[in-house]
């Protein structure tokens, strides 16, 4: 099965807290890509990061960081010192190599609410 | 910065009517996609399109749906006879062509909210 699970439906934090959004994926492929997208209240989908299956280096971009662990099939996303503008739904997505080369399989999303 | 643009942003239609959702992908992109998101649910793949033909479609993309690239810039999704359950946000996306198997990330438009009444 090719599947993405985001077990946290909603997370609520106070500004400046750190928060980690979990993503667990399933694929039989050894080659695949993982993505995170942000969907703010305005509704569009904003690309955040792409990671291929051969690159397990963690990545940091400003207050955002991603932890990819193939051993646990996880690709978690951490926001450090959260801000109100981070409030959005965050989707993790998988693009497997086999079958649909260009199809993204999305998780159900995690709604993050950051309160002042 | 180049972006994917979709029109209209919101469309209300009566059940049984045909609708056409329009998209202008990023100009140097060659792969195009439609996804949909029923309110509050996950984003689901509908169809991908390359070289003027469908490269893959999901089980959702039945005979009621069709896609077309009528000219060099537009990419359209047509729903022939809309049903209540077609109400959703429809996202168009595009990506660069790198090779047959792995393209770059998909960039999404802002979506068209379709409401079928």
mmCIF file of C-alpha atoms in Angstrom:
data_model
loop_
_atom_site.group_PDB
_atom_site.id
_atom_site.type_symbol
_atom_site.label_atom_id
_atom_site.label_comp_id
_atom_site.label_asym_id
_atom_site.label_seq_id
_atom_site.Cartn_x
_atom_site.Cartn_y
_atom_site.Cartn_z
ATOM 1 C CA UNK A 1 0.000 0.000 0.000
ATOM 2 C CA UNK A 2 1.085 3.567 -0.629
ATOM 3 C CA UNK A 3 -0.159 5.705 2.203
ATOM 4 C CA UNK A 4 0.606 8.766 4.307
ATOM 5 C CA UNK A 5 -0.570 9.029 7.890
ATOM 6 C CA UNK A 6 -0.709 12.264 9.839
ATOM 7 C CA UNK A 7 -2.046 11.096 13.157
ATOM 8 C CA UNK A 8 -2.377 14.569 14.684
ATOM 9 C CA UNK A 9 -5.626 16.062 13.473
ATOM 10 C CA UNK A 10 -5.261 19.357 15.314
ATOM 11 C CA UNK A 11 -2.538 20.968 17.380
ATOM 12 C CA UNK A 12 -2.918 24.127 19.401
ATOM 13 C CA UNK A 13 0.094 26.010 20.745
ATOM 14 C CA UNK A 14 0.912 29.400 22.135
ATOM 15 C CA UNK A 15 3.193 31.687 20.189
ATOM 16 C CA UNK A 16 6.917 31.027 20.591
ATOM 17 C CA UNK A 17 6.384 27.363 21.435
ATOM 18 C CA UNK A 18 8.088 24.751 19.299
ATOM 19 C CA UNK A 19 5.800 22.279 17.579
ATOM 20 C CA UNK A 20 6.422 19.057 15.659
ATOM 21 C CA UNK A 21 4.042 17.700 13.064
ATOM 22 C CA UNK A 22 4.315 13.978 12.507
ATOM 23 C CA UNK A 23 4.202 12.175 9.184
ATOM 24 C CA UNK A 24 4.502 8.430 8.659
ATOM 25 C CA UNK A 25 4.453 6.960 5.188
ATOM 26 C CA UNK A 26 4.123 3.539 3.606
ATOM 27 C CA UNK A 27 5.503 2.552 0.249
ATOM 28 C CA UNK A 28 6.949 -0.563 -1.286
ATOM 29 C CA UNK A 29 9.253 1.539 -3.453
ATOM 30 C CA UNK A 30 12.879 2.156 -2.631
ATOM 31 C CA UNK A 31 12.824 5.376 -4.628
ATOM 32 C CA UNK A 32 10.310 8.049 -3.716
ATOM 33 C CA UNK A 33 9.888 11.700 -2.830
ATOM 34 C CA UNK A 34 8.343 13.231 0.265
ATOM 35 C CA UNK A 35 6.851 16.694 0.488
ATOM 36 C CA UNK A 36 5.316 19.120 2.924
ATOM 37 C CA UNK A 37 2.726 21.648 1.846
ATOM 38 C CA UNK A 38 1.075 24.422 3.854
ATOM 39 C CA UNK A 39 -2.555 25.409 3.363
ATOM 40 C CA UNK A 40 -3.261 28.750 5.051
ATOM 41 C CA UNK A 41 -6.843 29.919 5.704
ATOM 42 C CA UNK A 42 -6.930 31.486 2.227
ATOM 43 C CA UNK A 43 -6.930 27.948 0.819
ATOM 44 C CA UNK A 44 -3.983 27.704 -1.521
ATOM 45 C CA UNK A 45 -1.355 24.971 -1.222
ATOM 46 C CA UNK A 46 2.131 26.296 -0.643
ATOM 47 C CA UNK A 47 5.122 24.057 -1.305
ATOM 48 C CA UNK A 48 7.546 23.877 1.636
ATOM 49 C CA UNK A 49 10.028 21.103 0.982
ATOM 50 C CA UNK A 50 10.860 18.087 -1.169
ATOM 51 C CA UNK A 51 13.087 15.258 -0.009
ATOM 52 C CA UNK A 52 14.129 12.190 -1.998
ATOM 53 C CA UNK A 53 14.469 8.769 -0.458
ATOM 54 C CA UNK A 54 18.245 8.660 -0.841
ATOM 55 C CA UNK A 55 18.867 11.812 1.105
ATOM 56 C CA UNK A 56 18.364 11.344 4.817
ATOM 57 C CA UNK A 57 20.060 14.549 5.820
ATOM 58 C CA UNK A 58 17.903 16.716 7.973
ATOM 59 C CA UNK A 59 17.111 20.137 6.629
ATOM 60 C CA UNK A 60 16.680 23.476 8.287
ATOM 61 C CA UNK A 61 15.172 26.546 6.709
ATOM 62 C CA UNK A 62 14.827 29.415 9.113
ATOM 63 C CA UNK A 63 12.374 28.349 11.810
ATOM 64 C CA UNK A 64 11.425 25.207 9.887
ATOM 65 C CA UNK A 65 13.246 21.906 10.108
ATOM 66 C CA UNK A 66 12.563 18.444 8.801
ATOM 67 C CA UNK A 67 13.660 15.092 10.192
ATOM 68 C CA UNK A 68 13.610 12.239 7.677
ATOM 69 C CA UNK A 69 14.137 8.754 9.103
ATOM 70 C CA UNK A 70 13.821 5.850 6.695
ATOM 71 C CA UNK A 71 14.154 3.328 9.531
ATOM 72 C CA UNK A 72 10.822 4.478 10.944
ATOM 73 C CA UNK A 73 9.319 5.708 7.639
ATOM 74 C CA UNK A 74 8.831 9.129 9.101
ATOM 75 C CA UNK A 75 9.283 12.649 7.811
ATOM 76 C CA UNK A 76 8.493 14.995 10.665
ATOM 77 C CA UNK A 77 8.293 18.754 10.486
ATOM 78 C CA UNK A 78 9.234 21.071 13.335
ATOM 79 C CA UNK A 79 8.437 24.750 13.636
ATOM 80 C CA UNK A 80 10.621 26.528 16.151
ATOM 81 C CA UNK A 81 9.315 29.595 17.975
ATOM 82 C CA UNK A 82 5.921 29.371 16.315
ATOM 83 C CA UNK A 83 4.112 32.497 15.187
ATOM 84 C CA UNK A 84 0.456 33.271 14.572
ATOM 85 C CA UNK A 85 1.165 33.354 10.824
ATOM 86 C CA UNK A 86 2.101 29.664 11.030
ATOM 87 C CA UNK A 87 -1.558 28.836 11.668
ATOM 88 C CA UNK A 88 -2.594 26.623 8.763
ATOM 89 C CA UNK A 89 -3.251 23.061 7.745
ATOM 90 C CA UNK A 90 -0.039 21.210 6.922
ATOM 91 C CA UNK A 91 -0.012 18.282 4.538
ATOM 92 C CA UNK A 92 2.649 15.658 4.154
ATOM 93 C CA UNK A 93 2.698 13.938 0.754
ATOM 94 C CA UNK A 94 4.411 10.986 -0.901
ATOM 95 C CA UNK A 95 5.278 10.520 -4.535
ATOM 96 C CA UNK A 96 6.263 6.895 -5.121
ATOM 97 C CA UNK A 97 8.422 5.826 -8.036
ATOM 98 C CA UNK A 98 6.327 2.940 -9.264
ATOM 99 C CA UNK A 99 2.956 3.246 -10.940
ATOM 100 C CA UNK A 100 2.033 6.899 -10.952
ATOM 101 C CA UNK A 101 5.246 8.771 -11.451
ATOM 102 C CA UNK A 102 3.691 12.108 -10.858
ATOM 103 C CA UNK A 103 0.887 11.439 -8.439
ATOM 104 C CA UNK A 104 1.087 12.906 -4.967
ATOM 105 C CA UNK A 105 -0.482 10.903 -2.162
ATOM 106 C CA UNK A 106 -1.475 13.289 0.610
ATOM 107 C CA UNK A 107 -1.990 12.681 4.282
ATOM 108 C CA UNK A 108 -5.138 13.931 5.949
ATOM 109 C CA UNK A 109 -3.384 17.055 7.188
ATOM 110 C CA UNK A 110 -2.692 18.540 10.599
ATOM 111 C CA UNK A 111 -4.416 21.770 11.517
ATOM 112 C CA UNK A 112 -2.056 23.969 13.520
ATOM 113 C CA UNK A 113 -3.459 26.850 15.532
ATOM 114 C CA UNK A 114 -0.943 29.251 17.026
ATOM 115 C CA UNK A 115 -2.433 31.570 19.613
ATOM 116 C CA UNK A 116 -0.943 34.904 20.698
ATOM 117 C CA UNK B 1 7.554 34.891 -9.282
ATOM 118 C CA UNK B 2 5.773 32.586 -11.733
ATOM 119 C CA UNK B 3 2.612 31.008 -10.413
ATOM 120 C CA UNK B 4 -0.246 28.772 -11.404
ATOM 121 C CA UNK B 5 -3.457 30.745 -11.820
ATOM 122 C CA UNK B 6 -6.963 29.365 -11.700
ATOM 123 C CA UNK B 7 -10.291 30.871 -12.693
ATOM 124 C CA UNK B 8 -12.858 31.325 -11.391
ATOM 125 C CA UNK B 9 -12.031 31.353 -7.692
ATOM 126 C CA UNK B 10 -15.573 30.276 -6.861
ATOM 127 C CA UNK B 11 -18.219 28.718 -9.067
ATOM 128 C CA UNK B 12 -21.771 27.827 -8.134
ATOM 129 C CA UNK B 13 -23.643 25.536 -10.486
ATOM 130 C CA UNK B 14 -26.848 23.577 -10.557
ATOM 131 C CA UNK B 15 -26.782 19.811 -10.411
ATOM 132 C CA UNK B 16 -26.627 18.336 -13.891
ATOM 133 C CA UNK B 17 -24.932 21.341 -15.434
ATOM 134 C CA UNK B 18 -21.547 21.242 -17.118
ATOM 135 C CA UNK B 19 -18.694 23.237 -15.654
ATOM 136 C CA UNK B 20 -15.256 24.082 -16.954
ATOM 137 C CA UNK B 21 -12.506 24.994 -14.545
ATOM 138 C CA UNK B 22 -9.583 26.844 -16.036
ATOM 139 C CA UNK B 23 -5.928 26.923 -15.187
ATOM 140 C CA UNK B 24 -2.843 28.624 -16.556
ATOM 141 C CA UNK B 25 0.197 26.573 -15.505
ATOM 142 C CA UNK B 26 3.678 27.994 -15.073
ATOM 143 C CA UNK B 27 4.973 28.678 -18.561
ATOM 144 C CA UNK B 28 7.984 26.347 -18.769
ATOM 145 C CA UNK B 29 6.219 23.452 -17.035
ATOM 146 C CA UNK B 30 5.173 20.449 -19.054
ATOM 147 C CA UNK B 31 3.333 18.283 -16.524
ATOM 148 C CA UNK B 32 -0.114 19.342 -15.388
ATOM 149 C CA UNK B 33 -2.412 17.969 -12.733
ATOM 150 C CA UNK B 34 -5.816 18.319 -11.188
ATOM 151 C CA UNK B 35 -6.467 17.505 -7.552
ATOM 152 C CA UNK B 36 -9.553 18.011 -5.478
ATOM 153 C CA UNK B 37 -10.223 18.578 -1.802
ATOM 154 C CA UNK B 38 -13.667 17.974 -0.394
ATOM 155 C CA UNK B 39 -14.237 20.408 2.473
ATOM 156 C CA UNK B 40 -12.213 19.428 5.512
ATOM 157 C CA UNK B 41 -10.742 16.348 3.889
ATOM 158 C CA UNK B 42 -7.464 15.371 2.302
ATOM 159 C CA UNK B 43 -6.263 16.469 -1.116
ATOM 160 C CA UNK B 44 -6.900 13.759 -3.708
ATOM 161 C CA UNK B 45 -5.252 13.208 -7.064
ATOM 162 C CA UNK B 46 -7.548 13.271 -10.082
ATOM 163 C CA UNK B 47 -5.402 13.265 -13.214
ATOM 164 C CA UNK B 48 -1.995 14.067 -14.654
ATOM 165 C CA UNK B 49 -1.403 15.268 -18.195
ATOM 166 C CA UNK B 50 1.712 15.355 -20.328
ATOM 167 C CA UNK B 51 2.381 15.769 -24.018
ATOM 168 C CA UNK B 52 -1.285 16.362 -24.768
ATOM 169 C CA UNK B 53 -2.531 13.192 -23.191
ATOM 170 C CA UNK B 54 -3.519 11.825 -19.818
ATOM 171 C CA UNK B 55 -0.571 10.079 -18.194
ATOM 172 C CA UNK B 56 -2.461 8.833 -15.182
ATOM 173 C CA UNK B 57 -5.904 9.141 -13.645
ATOM 174 C CA UNK B 58 -7.485 8.039 -10.400
ATOM 175 C CA UNK B 59 -10.682 6.072 -9.886
ATOM 176 C CA UNK B 60 -12.405 9.362 -9.088
ATOM 177 C CA UNK B 61 -11.739 10.590 -12.636
ATOM 178 C CA UNK B 62 -14.616 8.816 -14.343
ATOM 179 C CA UNK B 63 -16.339 9.501 -17.656
ATOM 180 C CA UNK B 64 -17.909 12.660 -16.257
ATOM 181 C CA UNK B 65 -14.496 14.295 -16.180
ATOM 182 C CA UNK B 66 -12.254 15.368 -19.015
ATOM 183 C CA UNK B 67 -9.165 17.505 -19.383
ATOM 184 C CA UNK B 68 -7.882 19.526 -22.263
ATOM 185 C CA UNK B 69 -5.099 21.851 -23.214
ATOM 186 C CA UNK B 70 -6.953 23.867 -25.836
ATOM 187 C CA UNK B 71 -4.069 26.226 -26.547
ATOM 188 C CA UNK B 72 -0.501 26.822 -25.472
ATOM 189 C CA UNK B 73 -1.350 28.253 -22.096
ATOM 190 C CA UNK B 74 -4.635 26.963 -20.676
ATOM 191 C CA UNK B 75 -5.381 23.628 -19.041
ATOM 192 C CA UNK B 76 -9.022 22.875 -18.327
ATOM 193 C CA UNK B 77 -11.041 20.408 -16.308
ATOM 194 C CA UNK B 78 -14.575 19.756 -17.496
ATOM 195 C CA UNK B 79 -17.258 18.067 -15.466
ATOM 196 C CA UNK B 80 -20.049 17.098 -17.818
ATOM 197 C CA UNK B 81 -23.017 16.670 -15.510
ATOM 198 C CA UNK B 82 -22.242 17.857 -12.020
ATOM 199 C CA UNK B 83 -23.437 16.015 -8.945
ATOM 200 C CA UNK B 84 -23.782 17.309 -5.396
ATOM 201 C CA UNK B 85 -20.757 15.255 -4.376
ATOM 202 C CA UNK B 86 -18.598 17.105 -6.891
ATOM 203 C CA UNK B 87 -18.659 20.105 -4.545
ATOM 204 C CA UNK B 88 -15.040 20.613 -3.557
ATOM 205 C CA UNK B 89 -11.998 22.790 -3.987
ATOM 206 C CA UNK B 90 -10.265 21.897 -7.246
ATOM 207 C CA UNK B 91 -6.560 22.545 -7.498
ATOM 208 C CA UNK B 92 -4.547 22.746 -10.652
ATOM 209 C CA UNK B 93 -0.807 22.117 -10.419
ATOM 210 C CA UNK B 94 2.160 22.001 -12.737
ATOM 211 C CA UNK B 95 5.726 20.763 -12.588
ATOM 212 C CA UNK B 96 8.828 20.899 -14.695
ATOM 213 C CA UNK B 97 9.742 17.921 -16.815
ATOM 214 C CA UNK B 98 13.040 16.400 -15.768
ATOM 215 C CA UNK B 99 12.805 12.852 -17.029
ATOM 216 C CA UNK B 100 10.249 10.173 -17.661
ATOM 217 C CA UNK B 101 10.184 9.088 -14.048
ATOM 218 C CA UNK B 102 10.881 11.898 -11.686
ATOM 219 C CA UNK B 103 9.767 15.438 -12.101
ATOM 220 C CA UNK B 104 10.192 18.317 -9.729
ATOM 221 C CA UNK B 105 7.749 19.436 -7.093
ATOM 222 C CA UNK B 106 4.276 20.431 -8.165
ATOM 223 C CA UNK B 107 3.267 24.040 -7.727
ATOM 224 C CA UNK B 108 -0.387 24.535 -7.006
ATOM 225 C CA UNK B 109 -2.825 27.230 -7.977
ATOM 226 C CA UNK B 110 -5.033 28.937 -5.435
ATOM 227 C CA UNK B 111 -7.932 26.618 -6.206
ATOM 228 C CA UNK B 112 -11.467 26.916 -7.544
ATOM 229 C CA UNK B 113 -14.217 26.278 -5.034
ATOM 230 C CA UNK B 114 -17.019 24.483 -6.845
ATOM 231 C CA UNK B 115 -20.416 24.420 -5.186
ATOM 232 C CA UNK B 116 -23.089 22.240 -6.756
ATOM 233 C CA UNK B 117 -26.633 23.058 -5.630
#
